[in-house]
Every structure is written in C-alpha cells, then in structure tokens.
PDB file of C-alpha atoms in Angstrom:
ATOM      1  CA  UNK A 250       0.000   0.000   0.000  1.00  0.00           C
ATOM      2  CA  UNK A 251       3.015   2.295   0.849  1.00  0.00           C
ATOM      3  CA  UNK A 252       4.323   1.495  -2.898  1.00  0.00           C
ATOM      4  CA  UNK A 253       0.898   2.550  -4.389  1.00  0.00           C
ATOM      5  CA  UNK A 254       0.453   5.556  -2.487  1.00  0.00           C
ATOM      6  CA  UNK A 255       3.941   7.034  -3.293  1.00  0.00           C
ATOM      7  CA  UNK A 256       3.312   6.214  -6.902  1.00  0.00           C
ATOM      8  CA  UNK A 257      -0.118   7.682  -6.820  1.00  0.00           C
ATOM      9  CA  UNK A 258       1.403  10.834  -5.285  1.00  0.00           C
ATOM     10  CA  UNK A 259       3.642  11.174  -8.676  1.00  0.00           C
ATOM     11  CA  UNK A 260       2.857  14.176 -10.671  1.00  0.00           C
ATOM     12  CA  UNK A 261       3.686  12.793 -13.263  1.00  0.00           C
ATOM     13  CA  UNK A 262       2.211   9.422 -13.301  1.00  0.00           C
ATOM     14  CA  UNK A 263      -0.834   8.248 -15.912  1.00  0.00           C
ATOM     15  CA  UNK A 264      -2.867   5.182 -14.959  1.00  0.00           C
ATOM     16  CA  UNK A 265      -3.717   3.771 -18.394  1.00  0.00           C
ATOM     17  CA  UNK A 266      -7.160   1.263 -17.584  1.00  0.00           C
ATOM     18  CA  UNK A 267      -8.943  -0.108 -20.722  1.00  0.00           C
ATOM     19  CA  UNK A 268     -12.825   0.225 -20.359  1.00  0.00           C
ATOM     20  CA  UNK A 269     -15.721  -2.349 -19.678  1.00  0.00           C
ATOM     21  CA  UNK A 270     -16.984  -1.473 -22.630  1.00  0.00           C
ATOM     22  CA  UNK A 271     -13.127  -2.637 -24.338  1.00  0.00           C
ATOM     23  CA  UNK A 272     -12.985  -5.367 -21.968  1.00  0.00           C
ATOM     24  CA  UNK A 273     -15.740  -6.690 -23.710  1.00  0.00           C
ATOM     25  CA  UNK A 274     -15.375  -6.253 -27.181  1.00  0.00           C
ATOM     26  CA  UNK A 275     -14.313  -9.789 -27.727  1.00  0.00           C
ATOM     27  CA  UNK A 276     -10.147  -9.273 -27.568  1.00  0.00           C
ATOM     28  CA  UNK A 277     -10.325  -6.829 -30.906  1.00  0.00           C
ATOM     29  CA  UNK A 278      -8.305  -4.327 -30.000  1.00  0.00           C
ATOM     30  CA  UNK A 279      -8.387  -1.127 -32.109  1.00  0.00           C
ATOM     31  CA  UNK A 280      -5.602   0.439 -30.353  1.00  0.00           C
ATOM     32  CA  UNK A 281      -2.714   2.292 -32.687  1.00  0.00           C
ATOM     33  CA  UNK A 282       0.117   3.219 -30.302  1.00  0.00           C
ATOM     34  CA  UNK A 283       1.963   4.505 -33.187  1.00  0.00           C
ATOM     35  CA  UNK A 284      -0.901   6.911 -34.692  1.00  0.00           C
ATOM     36  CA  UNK A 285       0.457   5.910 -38.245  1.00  0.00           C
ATOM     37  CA  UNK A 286      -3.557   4.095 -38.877  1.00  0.00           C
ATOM     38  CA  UNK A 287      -5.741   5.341 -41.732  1.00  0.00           C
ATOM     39  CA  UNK A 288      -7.458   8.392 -41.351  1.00  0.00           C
ATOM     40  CA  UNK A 289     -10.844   8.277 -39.981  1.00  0.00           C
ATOM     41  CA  UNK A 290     -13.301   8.949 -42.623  1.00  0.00           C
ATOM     42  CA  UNK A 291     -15.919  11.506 -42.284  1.00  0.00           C
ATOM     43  CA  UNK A 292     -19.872  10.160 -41.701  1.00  0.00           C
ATOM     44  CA  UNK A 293     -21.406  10.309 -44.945  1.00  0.00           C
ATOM     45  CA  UNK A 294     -25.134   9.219 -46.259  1.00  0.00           C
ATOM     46  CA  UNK A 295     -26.463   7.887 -49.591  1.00  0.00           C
ATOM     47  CA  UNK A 296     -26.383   9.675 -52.951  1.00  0.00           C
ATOM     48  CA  UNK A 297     -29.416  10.788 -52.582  1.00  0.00           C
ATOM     49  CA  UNK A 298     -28.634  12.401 -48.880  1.00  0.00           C
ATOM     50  CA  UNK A 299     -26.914  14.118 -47.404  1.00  0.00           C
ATOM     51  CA  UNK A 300     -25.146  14.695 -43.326  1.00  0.00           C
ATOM     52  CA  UNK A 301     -26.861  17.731 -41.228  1.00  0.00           C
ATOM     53  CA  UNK A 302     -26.562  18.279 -37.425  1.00  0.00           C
ATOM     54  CA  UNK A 303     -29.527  16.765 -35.409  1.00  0.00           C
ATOM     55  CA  UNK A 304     -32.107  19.682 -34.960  1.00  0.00           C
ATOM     56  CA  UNK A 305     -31.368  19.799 -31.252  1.00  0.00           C
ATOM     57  CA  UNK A 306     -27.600  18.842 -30.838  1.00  0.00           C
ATOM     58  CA  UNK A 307     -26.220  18.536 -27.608  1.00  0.00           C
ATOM     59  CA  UNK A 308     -22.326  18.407 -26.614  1.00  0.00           C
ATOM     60  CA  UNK A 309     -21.374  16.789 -23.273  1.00  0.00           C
ATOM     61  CA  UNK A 310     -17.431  17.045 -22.065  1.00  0.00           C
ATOM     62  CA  UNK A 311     -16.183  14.293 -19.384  1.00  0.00           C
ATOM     63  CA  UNK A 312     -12.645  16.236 -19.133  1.00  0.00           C
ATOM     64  CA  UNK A 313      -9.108  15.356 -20.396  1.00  0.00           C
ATOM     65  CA  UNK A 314      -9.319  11.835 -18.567  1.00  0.00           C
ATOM     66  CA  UNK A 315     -11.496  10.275 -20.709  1.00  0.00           C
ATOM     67  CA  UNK A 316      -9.979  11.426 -24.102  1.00  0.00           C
ATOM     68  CA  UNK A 317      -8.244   8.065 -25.436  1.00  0.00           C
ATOM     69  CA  UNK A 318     -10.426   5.599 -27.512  1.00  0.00           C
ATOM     70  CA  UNK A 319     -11.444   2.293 -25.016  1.00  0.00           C
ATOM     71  CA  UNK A 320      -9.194   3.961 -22.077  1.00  0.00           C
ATOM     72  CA  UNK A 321      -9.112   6.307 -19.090  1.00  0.00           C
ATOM     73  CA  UNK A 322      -5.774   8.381 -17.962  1.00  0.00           C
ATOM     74  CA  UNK A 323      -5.557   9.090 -14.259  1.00  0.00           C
ATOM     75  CA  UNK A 324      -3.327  10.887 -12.084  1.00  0.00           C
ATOM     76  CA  UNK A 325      -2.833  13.471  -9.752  1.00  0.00           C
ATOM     77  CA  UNK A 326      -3.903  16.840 -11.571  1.00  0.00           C
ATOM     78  CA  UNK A 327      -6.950  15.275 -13.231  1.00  0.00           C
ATOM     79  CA  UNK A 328      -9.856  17.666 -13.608  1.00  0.00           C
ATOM     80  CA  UNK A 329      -7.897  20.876 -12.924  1.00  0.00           C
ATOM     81  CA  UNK A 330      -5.467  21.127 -15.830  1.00  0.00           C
ATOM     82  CA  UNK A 331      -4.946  24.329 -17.095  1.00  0.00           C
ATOM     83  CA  UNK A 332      -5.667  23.514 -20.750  1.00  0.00           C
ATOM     84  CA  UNK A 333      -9.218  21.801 -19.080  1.00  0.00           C
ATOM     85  CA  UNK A 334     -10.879  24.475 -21.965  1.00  0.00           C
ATOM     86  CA  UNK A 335      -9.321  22.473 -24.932  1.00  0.00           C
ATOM     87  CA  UNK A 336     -10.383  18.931 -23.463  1.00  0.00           C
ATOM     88  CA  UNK A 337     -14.225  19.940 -23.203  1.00  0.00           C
ATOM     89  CA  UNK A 338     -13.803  21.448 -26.711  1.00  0.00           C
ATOM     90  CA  UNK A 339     -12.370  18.433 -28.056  1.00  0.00           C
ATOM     91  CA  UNK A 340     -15.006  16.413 -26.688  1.00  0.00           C
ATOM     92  CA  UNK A 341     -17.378  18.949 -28.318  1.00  0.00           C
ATOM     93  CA  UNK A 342     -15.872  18.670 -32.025  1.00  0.00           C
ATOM     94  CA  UNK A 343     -15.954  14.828 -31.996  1.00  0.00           C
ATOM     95  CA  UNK A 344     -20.012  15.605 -31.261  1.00  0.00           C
ATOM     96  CA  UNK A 345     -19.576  18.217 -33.850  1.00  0.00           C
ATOM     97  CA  UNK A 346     -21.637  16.780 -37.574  1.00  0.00           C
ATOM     98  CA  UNK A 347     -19.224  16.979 -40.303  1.00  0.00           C
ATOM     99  CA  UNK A 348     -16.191  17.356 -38.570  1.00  0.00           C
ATOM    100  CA  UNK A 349     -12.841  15.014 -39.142  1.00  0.00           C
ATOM    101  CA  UNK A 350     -11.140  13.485 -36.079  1.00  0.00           C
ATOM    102  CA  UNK A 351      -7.802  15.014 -37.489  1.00  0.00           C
ATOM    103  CA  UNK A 352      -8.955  18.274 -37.324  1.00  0.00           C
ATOM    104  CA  UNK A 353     -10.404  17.970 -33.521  1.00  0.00           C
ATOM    105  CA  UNK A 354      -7.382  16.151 -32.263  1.00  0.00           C
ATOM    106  CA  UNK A 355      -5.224  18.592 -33.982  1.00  0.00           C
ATOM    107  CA  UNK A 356      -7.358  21.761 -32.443  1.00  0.00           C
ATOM    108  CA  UNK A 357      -6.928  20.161 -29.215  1.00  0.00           C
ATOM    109  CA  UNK A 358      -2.400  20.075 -29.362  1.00  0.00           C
ATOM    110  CA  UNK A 359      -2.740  23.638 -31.093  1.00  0.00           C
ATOM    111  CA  UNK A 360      -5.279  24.700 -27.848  1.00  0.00           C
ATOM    112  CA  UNK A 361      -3.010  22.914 -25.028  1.00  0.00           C
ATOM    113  CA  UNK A 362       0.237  24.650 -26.435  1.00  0.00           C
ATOM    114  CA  UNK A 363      -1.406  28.286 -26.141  1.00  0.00           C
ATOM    115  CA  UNK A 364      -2.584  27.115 -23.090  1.00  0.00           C
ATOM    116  CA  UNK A 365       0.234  25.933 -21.374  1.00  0.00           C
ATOM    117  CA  UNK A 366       2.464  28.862 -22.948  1.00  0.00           C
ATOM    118  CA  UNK A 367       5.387  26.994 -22.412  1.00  0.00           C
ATOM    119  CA  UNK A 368       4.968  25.349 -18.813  1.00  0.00           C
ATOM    120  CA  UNK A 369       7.085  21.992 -19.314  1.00  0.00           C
ATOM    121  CA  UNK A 370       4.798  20.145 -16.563  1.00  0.00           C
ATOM    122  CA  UNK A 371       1.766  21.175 -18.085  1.00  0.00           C
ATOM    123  CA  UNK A 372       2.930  20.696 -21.933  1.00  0.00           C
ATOM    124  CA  UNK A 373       4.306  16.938 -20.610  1.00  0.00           C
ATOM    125  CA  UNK A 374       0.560  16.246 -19.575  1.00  0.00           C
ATOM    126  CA  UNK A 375      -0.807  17.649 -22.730  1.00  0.00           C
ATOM    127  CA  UNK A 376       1.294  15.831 -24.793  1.00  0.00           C
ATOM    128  CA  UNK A 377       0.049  12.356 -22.647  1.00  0.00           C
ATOM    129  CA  UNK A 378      -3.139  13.445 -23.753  1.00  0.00           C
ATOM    130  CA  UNK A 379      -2.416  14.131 -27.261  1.00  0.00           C
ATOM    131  CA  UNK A 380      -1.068  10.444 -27.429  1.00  0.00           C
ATOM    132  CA  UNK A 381      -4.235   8.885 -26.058  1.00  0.00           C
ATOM    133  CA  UNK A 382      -5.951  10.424 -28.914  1.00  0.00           C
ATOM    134  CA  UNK A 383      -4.527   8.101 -31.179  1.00  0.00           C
ATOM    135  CA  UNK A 384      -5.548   5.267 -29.028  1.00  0.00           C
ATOM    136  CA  UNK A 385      -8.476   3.237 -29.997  1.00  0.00           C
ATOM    137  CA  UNK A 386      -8.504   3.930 -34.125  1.00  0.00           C
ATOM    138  CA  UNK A 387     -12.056   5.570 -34.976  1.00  0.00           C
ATOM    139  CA  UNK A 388     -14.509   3.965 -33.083  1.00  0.00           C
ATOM    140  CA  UNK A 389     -14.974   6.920 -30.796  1.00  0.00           C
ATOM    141  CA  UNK A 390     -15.466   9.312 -33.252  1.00  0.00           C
ATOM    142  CA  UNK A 391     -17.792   7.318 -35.136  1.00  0.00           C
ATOM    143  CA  UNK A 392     -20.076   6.861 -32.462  1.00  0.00           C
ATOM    144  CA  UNK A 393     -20.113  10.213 -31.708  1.00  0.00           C
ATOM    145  CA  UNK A 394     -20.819  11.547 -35.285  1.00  0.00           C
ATOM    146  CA  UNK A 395     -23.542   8.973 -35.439  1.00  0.00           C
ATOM    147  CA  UNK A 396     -25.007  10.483 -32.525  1.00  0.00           C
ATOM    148  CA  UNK A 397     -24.872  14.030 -33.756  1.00  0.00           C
ATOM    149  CA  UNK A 398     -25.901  13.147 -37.470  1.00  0.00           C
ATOM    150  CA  UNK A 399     -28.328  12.781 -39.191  1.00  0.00           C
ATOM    151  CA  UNK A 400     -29.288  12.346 -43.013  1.00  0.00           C
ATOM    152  CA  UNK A 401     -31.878  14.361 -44.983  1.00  0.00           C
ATOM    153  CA  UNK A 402     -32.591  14.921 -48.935  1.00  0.00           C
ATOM    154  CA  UNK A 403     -30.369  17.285 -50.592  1.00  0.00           C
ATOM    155  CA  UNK A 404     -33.934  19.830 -50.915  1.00  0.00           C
ATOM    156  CA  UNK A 405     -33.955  19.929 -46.937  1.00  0.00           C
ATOM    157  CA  UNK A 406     -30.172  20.779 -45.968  1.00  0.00           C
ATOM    158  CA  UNK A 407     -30.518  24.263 -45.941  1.00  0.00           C
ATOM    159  CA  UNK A 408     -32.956  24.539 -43.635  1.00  0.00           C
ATOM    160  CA  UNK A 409     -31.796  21.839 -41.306  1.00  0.00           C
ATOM    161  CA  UNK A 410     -28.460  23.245 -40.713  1.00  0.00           C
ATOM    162  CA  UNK A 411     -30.198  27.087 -40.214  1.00  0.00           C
ATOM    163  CA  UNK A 412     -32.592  25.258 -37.313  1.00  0.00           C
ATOM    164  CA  UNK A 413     -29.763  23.850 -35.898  1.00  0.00           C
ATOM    165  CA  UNK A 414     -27.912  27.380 -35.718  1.00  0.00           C
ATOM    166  CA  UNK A 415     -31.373  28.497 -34.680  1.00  0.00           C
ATOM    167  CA  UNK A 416     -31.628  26.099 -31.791  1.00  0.00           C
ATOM    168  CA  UNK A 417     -27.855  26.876 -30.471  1.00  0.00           C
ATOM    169  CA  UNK A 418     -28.590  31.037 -30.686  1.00  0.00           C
ATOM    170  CA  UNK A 419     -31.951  30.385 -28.810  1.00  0.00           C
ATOM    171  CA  UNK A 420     -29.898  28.353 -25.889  1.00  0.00           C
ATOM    172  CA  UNK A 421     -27.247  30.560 -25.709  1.00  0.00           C
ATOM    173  CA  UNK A 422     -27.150  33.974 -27.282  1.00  0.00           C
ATOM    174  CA  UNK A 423     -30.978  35.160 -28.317  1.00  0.00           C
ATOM    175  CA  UNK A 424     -30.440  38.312 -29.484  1.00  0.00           C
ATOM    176  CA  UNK A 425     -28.422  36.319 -32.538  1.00  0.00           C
ATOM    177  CA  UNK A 426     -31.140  33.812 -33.589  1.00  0.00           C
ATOM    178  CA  UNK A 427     -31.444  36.136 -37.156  1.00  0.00           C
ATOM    179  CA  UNK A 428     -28.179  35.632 -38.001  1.00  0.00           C
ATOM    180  CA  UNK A 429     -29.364  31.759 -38.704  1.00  0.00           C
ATOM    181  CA  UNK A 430     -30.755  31.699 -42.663  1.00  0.00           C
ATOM    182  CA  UNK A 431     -27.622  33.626 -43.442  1.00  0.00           C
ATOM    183  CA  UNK A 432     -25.542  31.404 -41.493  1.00  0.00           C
ATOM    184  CA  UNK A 433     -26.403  28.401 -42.808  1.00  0.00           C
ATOM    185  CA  UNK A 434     -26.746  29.745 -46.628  1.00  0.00           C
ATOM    186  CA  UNK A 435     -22.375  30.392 -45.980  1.00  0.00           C
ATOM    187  CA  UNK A 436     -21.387  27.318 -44.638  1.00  0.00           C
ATOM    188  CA  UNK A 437     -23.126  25.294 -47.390  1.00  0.00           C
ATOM    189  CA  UNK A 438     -20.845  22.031 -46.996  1.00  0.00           C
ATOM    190  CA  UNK A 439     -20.526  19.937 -44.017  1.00  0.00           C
ATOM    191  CA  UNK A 440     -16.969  20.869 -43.044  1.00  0.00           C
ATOM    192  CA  UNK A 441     -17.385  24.167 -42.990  1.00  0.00           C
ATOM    193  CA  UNK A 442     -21.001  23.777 -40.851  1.00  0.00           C
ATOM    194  CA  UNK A 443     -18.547  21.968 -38.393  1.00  0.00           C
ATOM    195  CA  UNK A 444     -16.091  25.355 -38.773  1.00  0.00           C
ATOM    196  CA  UNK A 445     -19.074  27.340 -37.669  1.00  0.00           C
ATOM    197  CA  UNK A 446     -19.670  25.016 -34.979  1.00  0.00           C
ATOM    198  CA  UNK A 447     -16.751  25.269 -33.850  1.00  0.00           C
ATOM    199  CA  UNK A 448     -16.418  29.097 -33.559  1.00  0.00           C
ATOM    200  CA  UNK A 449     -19.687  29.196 -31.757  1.00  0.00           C
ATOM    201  CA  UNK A 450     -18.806  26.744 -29.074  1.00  0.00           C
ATOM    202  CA  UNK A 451     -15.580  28.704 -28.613  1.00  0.00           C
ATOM    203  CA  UNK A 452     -17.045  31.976 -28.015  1.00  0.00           C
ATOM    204  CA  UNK A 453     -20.055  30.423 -26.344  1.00  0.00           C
ATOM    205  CA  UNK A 454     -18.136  27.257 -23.903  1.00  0.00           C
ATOM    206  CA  UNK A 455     -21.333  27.408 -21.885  1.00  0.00           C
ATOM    207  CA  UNK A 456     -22.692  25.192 -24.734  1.00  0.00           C
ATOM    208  CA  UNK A 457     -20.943  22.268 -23.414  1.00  0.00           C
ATOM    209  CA  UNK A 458     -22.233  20.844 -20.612  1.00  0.00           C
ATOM    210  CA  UNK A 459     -19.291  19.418 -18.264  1.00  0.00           C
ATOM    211  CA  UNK A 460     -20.002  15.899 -16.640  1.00  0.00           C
ATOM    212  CA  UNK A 461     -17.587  12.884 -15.388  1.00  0.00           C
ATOM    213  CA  UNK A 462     -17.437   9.361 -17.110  1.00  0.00           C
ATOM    214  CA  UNK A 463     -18.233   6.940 -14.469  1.00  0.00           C
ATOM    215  CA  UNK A 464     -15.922   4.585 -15.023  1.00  0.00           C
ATOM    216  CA  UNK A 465     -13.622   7.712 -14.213  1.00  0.00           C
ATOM    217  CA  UNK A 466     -15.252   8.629 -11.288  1.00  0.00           C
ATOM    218  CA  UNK A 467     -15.230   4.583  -9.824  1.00  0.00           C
ATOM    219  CA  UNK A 468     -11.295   4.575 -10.862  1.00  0.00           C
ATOM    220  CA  UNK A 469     -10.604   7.933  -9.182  1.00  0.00           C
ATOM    221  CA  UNK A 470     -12.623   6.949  -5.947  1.00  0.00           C
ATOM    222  CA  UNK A 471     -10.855   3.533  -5.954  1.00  0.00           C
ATOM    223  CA  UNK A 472      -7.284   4.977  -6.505  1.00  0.00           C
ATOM    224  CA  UNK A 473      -8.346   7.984  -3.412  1.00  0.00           C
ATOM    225  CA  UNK A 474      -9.063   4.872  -1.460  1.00  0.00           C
ATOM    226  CA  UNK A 475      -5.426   3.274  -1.941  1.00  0.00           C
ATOM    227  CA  UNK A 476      -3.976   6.579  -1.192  1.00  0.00           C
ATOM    228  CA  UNK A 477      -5.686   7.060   2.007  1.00  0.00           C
ATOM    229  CA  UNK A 478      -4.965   3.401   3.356  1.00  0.00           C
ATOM    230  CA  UNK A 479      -0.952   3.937   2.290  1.00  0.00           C
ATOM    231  CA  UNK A 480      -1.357   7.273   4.934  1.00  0.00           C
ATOM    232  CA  UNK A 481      -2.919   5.163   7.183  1.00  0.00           C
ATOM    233  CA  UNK A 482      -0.341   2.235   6.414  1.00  0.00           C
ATOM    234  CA  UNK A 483       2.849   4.830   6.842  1.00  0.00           C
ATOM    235  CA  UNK A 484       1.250   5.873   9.831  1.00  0.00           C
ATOM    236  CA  UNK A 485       1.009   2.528  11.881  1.00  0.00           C
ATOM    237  CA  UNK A 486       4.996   1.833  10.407  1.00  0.00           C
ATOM    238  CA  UNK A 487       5.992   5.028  12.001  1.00  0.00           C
ATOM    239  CA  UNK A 488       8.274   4.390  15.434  1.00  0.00           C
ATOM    240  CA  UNK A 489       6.221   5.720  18.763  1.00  0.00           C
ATOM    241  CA  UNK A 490       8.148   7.620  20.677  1.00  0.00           C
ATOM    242  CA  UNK A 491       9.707   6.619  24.188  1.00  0.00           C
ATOM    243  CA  UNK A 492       8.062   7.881  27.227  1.00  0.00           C
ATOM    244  CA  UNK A 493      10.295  10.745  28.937  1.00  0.00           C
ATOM    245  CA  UNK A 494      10.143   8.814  32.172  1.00  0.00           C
ATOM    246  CA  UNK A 495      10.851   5.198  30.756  1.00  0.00           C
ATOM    247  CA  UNK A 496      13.882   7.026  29.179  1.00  0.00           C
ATOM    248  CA  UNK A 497      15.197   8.609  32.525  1.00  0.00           C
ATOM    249  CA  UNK A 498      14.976   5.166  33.895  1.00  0.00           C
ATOM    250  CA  UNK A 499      16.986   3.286  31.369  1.00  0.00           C
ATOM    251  CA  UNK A 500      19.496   5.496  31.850  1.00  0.00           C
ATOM    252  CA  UNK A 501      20.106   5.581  35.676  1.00  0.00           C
ATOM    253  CA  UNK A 502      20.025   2.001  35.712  1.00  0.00           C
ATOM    254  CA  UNK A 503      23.361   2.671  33.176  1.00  0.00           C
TER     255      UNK A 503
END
C-alpha cells in the first residue's frame, strides 16, 4: 500500500485502464500506439442524402481523462489542468456533424500549447493526452458523429443546418437567432457547418455541458481509497516515541 500511495502521489504518473466497454469487445483491440492508422473517414449518407446536425444537438465534455479511444488516464492533476478548456472542446468537435477526427485532435495540441504557454509540466501532460488520442482507431469518433448526425434529402439541408444554428442562438445567445438563414446559406458544406460550430462553441463554452465518465469517477474513488490506506499504512509503520520517564529510567540504571 506504501508502494501505491507514493506512486499515486507522482505528478507525473498516468494510470492507463482499458474500459468495460473494451474489456468486452471480444479481444479486438483497435488500439494504434503509433498513430500511423488510416485516417478516420468523415460520416457520410447515400447519394441521394446528405449529413446535417440533429435539430437539437447537444455536446457533453467528461474532461481530459477520458480522451483516449477504449481507455481512461488518471493521475494526480486530473480535472484541474490548465488547458481543461481544450479537453471539453475536443469532446465537443468529436459531437460536432461533419467534422474530421484530425482536425479535432489537432485543435486540441494547437489549444493545449497556447494554453500551457510553455509550462514543461503542463505541456508533458498535454502531450500524454495528445497520445491517447490516437488510441483506440475511430470507433470513438464514429459513435459520436452517429449520434450528432443525421441524413436528410439534398432539398432539406438548408434549412436543417439554419434550425440547428437556430436552436444553439436560442440556448445561448438570443439576441443572434437572425443571423441563422444567413448562417447556414455560408457554410453550405458539411466541413465548414462543423467550422461554424466550432467558432460558436468557442465563443459560447457554456454550450458544453461538463459531466464525469463513471468509469472515471469509480477509478478515481478507488485509486483515493489506496492513497488514504498507504497514509494510514505509513502511519502505523511510524516508530512511537519513548516515554520521557521510561527514558530517565533506562538510563540511571546505566
């Protein structure tokens, strides 16, 4: 206990713990420790159709632990990093229609770099994270774009995308919901309706709506637990010191 509660104590230390939901996928691991997989292609539809964000679309962040594909990083520091901002927006372009997972996992080294302006402890921690991203191949960005997608005849994009932008003014800044036709008459391709997305949850962060994975939340709990027992265990190890008396005594009988 000692051991794991000095290592737990280690700034610099990541926990690496592969999901249930990886634990179960029947031992085919998608993991790509090198990053040098095929890109992750973009969700598409039929001819016929084509991708638009889901009328109401919703974008959830559970924080720079739970950024790699299938695992969770844990350590001391998790949940107040000071590049915190780029991990919920991360999060927030994978749920983002029509954007590419290069793009969002690119945003998030160019965000953690400004961030960190230069800090070596908190640029080391970044980087961690930007290694997890290519851990896992595409199957969390998939789900997530199938989750935030959805497929409508060419006749009908238009005003899909300007009732999404409607939606996300309504939420969050009113007094900009006529700004929406015109909005969604520029970004007339799905890339650069993700762009626009993209702005707006940077100048609006609000949007994303912060929350903790629970497998994090069990791990961190369960790692808090072996830290406090390794107090507990240093504790009982440490030597009790000698009554004054008992000590006079031993010594006059010298």
């Amino acid at each position: 206990m000692v051991f794991f509660n000095s290592i737990y104590r280690s700034p610099f230390l990541v926990f690496f713990i592969f999901t249930y939901a990886h634990a179960n996928d029947g031992g085919d691991s998608n993991f790509d420790f090198g990053g040098g997989g095929k890109p992750c292609p973009n969700f598409r539809c039929g001819k016929t159709m084509s991708p638009v964000p889901k009328p109401r679309s919703k974008f959830v962040s559970s924080g720079c632990g739970a950024m790699g594909g299938g695992v969770m990083m844990m350590g001391q520091g998790m949940g107040k990093e000071v590049y915190a901002e780029c991990c919920d927006l991360w999060h927030a372009c994978y749920q983002t229609c029509g954007a590419s997972k290069k793009n969002c996992d690119d945003g998030f080294s160019t965000c953690s770099k400004k961030m960190c302006a230069g800090n070596k402890e908190c640029t080391s921690s970044a980087d961690i994270n930007s290694m997890m991203l290519n851990m896992g191949g595409c199957q969390k960005f998939d789900q997530a774009q199938y989750q935030a997608c959805q497929c409508v005849t060419k006749d009908k994009v238009e005003k899909s995308r300007a009732d999404s932008i409607r939606y996300f003014y309504k939420k969050y800044a009113p007094e900009n919901v006529g700004k929406a036709e015109q909005l969604a008459t520029k970004a007339d391709t799905s890339s650069k309706m993700a762009g626009l997305f993209k702005k707006l949850l940077t100048k609006y962060p609000d949007a994303i709506t912060k929350t903790k994975d629970p497998q994090q939340q069990m791990y961190e709990e369960m790692m808090n637990n072996v830290g406090k027992k390794g107090e507990e265990k240093e504790k009982e190890e440490e030597e009790e010191p000698l009554d004054a008396d008992e000590d006079l005594d031993d010594i006059q009988e010298l």
